[in-house]
mmCIF file of C-alpha atoms in Angstrom:
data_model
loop_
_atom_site.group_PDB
_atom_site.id
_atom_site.type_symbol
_atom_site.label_atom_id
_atom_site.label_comp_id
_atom_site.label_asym_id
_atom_site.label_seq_id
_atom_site.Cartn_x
_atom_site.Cartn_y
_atom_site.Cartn_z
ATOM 1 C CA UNK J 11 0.898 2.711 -19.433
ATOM 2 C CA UNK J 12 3.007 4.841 -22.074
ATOM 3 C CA UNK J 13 5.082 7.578 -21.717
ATOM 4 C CA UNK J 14 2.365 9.895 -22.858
ATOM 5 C CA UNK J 15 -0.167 8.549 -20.830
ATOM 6 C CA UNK J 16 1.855 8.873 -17.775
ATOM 7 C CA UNK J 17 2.592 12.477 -18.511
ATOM 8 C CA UNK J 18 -0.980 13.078 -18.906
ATOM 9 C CA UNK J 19 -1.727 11.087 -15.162
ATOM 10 C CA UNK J 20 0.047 13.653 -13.473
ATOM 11 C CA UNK J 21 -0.837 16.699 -15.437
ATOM 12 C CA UNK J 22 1.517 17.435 -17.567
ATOM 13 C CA UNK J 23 1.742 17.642 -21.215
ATOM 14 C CA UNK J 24 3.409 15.082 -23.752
ATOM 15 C CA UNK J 25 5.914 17.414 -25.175
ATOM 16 C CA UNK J 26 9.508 15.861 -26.795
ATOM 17 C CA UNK J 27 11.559 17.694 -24.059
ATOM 18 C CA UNK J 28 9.753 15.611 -21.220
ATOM 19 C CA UNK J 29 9.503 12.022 -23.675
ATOM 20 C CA UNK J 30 12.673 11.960 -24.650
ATOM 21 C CA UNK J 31 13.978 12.803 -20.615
ATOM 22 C CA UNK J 32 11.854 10.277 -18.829
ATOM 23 C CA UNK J 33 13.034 7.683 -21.604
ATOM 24 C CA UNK J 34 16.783 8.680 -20.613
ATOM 25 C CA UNK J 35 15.622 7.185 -17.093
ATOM 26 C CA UNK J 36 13.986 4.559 -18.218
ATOM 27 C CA UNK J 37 15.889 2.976 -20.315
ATOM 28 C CA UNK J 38 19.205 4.389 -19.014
ATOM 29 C CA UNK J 39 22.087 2.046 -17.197
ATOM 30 C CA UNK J 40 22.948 4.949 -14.328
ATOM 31 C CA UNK J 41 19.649 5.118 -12.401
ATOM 32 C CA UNK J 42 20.862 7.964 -10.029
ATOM 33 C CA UNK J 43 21.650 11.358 -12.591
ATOM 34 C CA UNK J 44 22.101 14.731 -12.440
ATOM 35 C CA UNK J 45 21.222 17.530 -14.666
ATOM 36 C CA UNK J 46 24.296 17.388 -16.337
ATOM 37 C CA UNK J 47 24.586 13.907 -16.535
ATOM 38 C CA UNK J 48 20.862 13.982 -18.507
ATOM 39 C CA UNK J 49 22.114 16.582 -20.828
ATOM 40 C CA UNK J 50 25.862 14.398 -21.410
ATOM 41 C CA UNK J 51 22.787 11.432 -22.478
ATOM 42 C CA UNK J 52 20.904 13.609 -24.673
ATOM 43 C CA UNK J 53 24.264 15.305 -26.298
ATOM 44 C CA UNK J 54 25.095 12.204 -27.071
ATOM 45 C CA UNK J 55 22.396 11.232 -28.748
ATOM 46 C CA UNK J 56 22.260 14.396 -30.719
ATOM 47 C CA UNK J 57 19.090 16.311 -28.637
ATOM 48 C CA UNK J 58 19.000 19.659 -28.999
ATOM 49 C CA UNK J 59 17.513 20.038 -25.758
ATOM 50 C CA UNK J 60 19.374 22.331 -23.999
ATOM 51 C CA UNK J 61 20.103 22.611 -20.048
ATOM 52 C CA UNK J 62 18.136 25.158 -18.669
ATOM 53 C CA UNK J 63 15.310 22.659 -20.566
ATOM 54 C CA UNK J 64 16.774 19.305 -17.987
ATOM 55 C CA UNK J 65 16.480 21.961 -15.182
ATOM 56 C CA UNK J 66 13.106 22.940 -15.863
ATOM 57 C CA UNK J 67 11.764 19.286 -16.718
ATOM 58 C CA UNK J 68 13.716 18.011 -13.814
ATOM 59 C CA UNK J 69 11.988 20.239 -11.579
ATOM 60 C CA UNK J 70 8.080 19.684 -13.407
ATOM 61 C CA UNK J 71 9.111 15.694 -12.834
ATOM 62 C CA UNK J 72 9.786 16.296 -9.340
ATOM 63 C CA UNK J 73 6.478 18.329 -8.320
ATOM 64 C CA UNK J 74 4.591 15.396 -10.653
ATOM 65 C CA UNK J 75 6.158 12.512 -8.334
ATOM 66 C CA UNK J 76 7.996 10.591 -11.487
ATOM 67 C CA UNK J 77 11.347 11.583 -9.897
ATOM 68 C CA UNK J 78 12.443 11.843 -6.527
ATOM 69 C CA UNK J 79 15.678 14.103 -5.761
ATOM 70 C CA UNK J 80 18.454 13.697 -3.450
ATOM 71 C CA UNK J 81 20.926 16.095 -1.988
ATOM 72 C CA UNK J 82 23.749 14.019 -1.244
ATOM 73 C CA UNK J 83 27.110 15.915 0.171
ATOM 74 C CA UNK J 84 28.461 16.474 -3.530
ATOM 75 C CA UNK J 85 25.832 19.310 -3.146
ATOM 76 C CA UNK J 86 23.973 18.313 -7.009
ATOM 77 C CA UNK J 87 20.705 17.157 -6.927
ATOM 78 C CA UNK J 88 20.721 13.701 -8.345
ATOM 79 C CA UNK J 89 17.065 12.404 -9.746
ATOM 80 C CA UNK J 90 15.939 8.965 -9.961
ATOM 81 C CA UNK J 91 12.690 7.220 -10.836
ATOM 82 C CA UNK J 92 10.014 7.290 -8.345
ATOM 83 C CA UNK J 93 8.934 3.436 -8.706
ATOM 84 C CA UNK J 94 7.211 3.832 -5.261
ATOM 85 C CA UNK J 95 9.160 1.584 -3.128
ATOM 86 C CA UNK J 96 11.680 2.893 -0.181
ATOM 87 C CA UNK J 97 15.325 2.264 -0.008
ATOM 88 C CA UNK J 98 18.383 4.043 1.471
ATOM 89 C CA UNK J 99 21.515 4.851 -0.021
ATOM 90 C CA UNK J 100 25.503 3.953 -0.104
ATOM 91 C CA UNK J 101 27.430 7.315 -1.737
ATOM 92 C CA UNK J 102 31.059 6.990 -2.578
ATOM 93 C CA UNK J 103 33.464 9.922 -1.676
ATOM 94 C CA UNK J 104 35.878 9.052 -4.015
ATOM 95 C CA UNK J 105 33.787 8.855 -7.403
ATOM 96 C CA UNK J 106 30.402 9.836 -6.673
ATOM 97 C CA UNK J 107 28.481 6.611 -6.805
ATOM 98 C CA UNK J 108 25.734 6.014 -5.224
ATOM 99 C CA UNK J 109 23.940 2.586 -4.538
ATOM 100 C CA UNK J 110 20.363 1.481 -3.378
ATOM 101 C CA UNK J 111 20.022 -0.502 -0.729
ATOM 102 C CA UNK J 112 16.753 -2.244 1.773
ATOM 103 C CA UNK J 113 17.773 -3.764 5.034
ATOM 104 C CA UNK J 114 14.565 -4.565 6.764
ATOM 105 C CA UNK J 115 15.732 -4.868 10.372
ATOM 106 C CA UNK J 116 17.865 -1.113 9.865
ATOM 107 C CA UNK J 117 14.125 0.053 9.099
ATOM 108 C CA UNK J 118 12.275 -1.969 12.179
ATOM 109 C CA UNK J 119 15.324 -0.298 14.609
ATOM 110 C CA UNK J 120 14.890 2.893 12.935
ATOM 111 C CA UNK J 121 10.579 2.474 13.929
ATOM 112 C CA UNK J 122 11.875 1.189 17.388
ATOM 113 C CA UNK J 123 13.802 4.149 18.233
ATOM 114 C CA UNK J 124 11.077 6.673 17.191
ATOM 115 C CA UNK J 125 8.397 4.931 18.857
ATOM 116 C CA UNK J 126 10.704 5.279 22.359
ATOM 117 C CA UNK J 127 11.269 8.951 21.578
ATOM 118 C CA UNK J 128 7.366 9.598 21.050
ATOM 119 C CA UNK J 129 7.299 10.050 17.412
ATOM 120 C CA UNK J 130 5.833 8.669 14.520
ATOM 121 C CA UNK J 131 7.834 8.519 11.727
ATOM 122 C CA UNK J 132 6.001 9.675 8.300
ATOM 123 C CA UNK J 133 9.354 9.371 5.948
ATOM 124 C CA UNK J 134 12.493 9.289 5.940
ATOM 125 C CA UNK J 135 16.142 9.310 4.000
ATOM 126 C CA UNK J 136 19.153 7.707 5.122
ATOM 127 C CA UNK J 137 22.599 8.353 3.250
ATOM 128 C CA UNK J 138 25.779 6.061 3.795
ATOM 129 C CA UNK J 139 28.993 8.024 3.156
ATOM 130 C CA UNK J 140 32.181 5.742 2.260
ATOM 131 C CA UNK J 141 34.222 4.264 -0.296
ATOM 132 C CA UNK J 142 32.774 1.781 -2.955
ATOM 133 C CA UNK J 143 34.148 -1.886 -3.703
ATOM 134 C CA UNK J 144 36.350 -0.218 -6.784
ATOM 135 C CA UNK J 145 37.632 3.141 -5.006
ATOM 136 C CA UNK J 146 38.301 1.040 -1.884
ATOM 137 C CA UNK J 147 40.328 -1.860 -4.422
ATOM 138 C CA UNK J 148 42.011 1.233 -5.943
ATOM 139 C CA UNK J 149 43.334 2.892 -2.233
ATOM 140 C CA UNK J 150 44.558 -0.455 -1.042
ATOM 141 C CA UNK J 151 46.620 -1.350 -3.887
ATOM 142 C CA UNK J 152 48.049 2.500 -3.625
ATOM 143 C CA UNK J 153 49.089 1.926 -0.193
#
């Protein structure tokens, strides 16, 4: 399916704003972005998209299911493609990374534990805080 063609599947319309932003998550190396860190991409490549556009595109992406959000503790909403599978997340303090990761028996306890309580779990998010491999490296050899 194209770009346009997936626009269209969810309702919206094909305009160069919402092409050109999908395409920065597509065919980007940072998977998990912010606002800001769209715009930085599209600065760089000389769009004259401006950042109240990201916002609003951001947002229309969101409602449409091509991006899911997270609210880690940085307090920024960082987007990623919505490629339909589940995953949790590692989040560095230091430098604001943030990891996927799938651990099948975290997500069979996590179904264990709500099945005790009563409850039936419909979705969920789960957020590591720490420090990643580099930040860690970097604090040791400081120390």
């Amino acid at each position: 399916m194209t770009n346009i063609d997936e626009l269209k599947s969810t309702g919206l319309k094909a305009t160069l704003p919402r092409l050109k932003i999908l395409e920065v998550f597509q065919k980007g190396t940072q998977r998990h972005m912010t606002a800001e860190d769209v715009f930085r991409v599209l600065l760089d490549e000389r769009s004259d998209i401006g950042l109240a556009t990201v916002y609003r595109v951001l947002t229309q992406f969101e409602q449409a299911g091509i991006l899911l959000r997270s609210n880690f503790e940085s307090g920024k909403a960082i987007y990623e493609l919505n490629e339909g599978q589940h995953h949790d997340h590692f989040v560095c303090t230091s430098c604001g990374k943030v990891e996927e990761f799938y651990d099948p028996e975290i997500e069979k306890r996590q179904q264990a534990v709500a099945k005790a309580k009563g409850w039936v779990v419909e979705d969920h998010s789960m957020a590591l805080y720490g420090q990643c491999a580099n930040c860690a490296k970097a604090r040791a050899q400081k120390a």
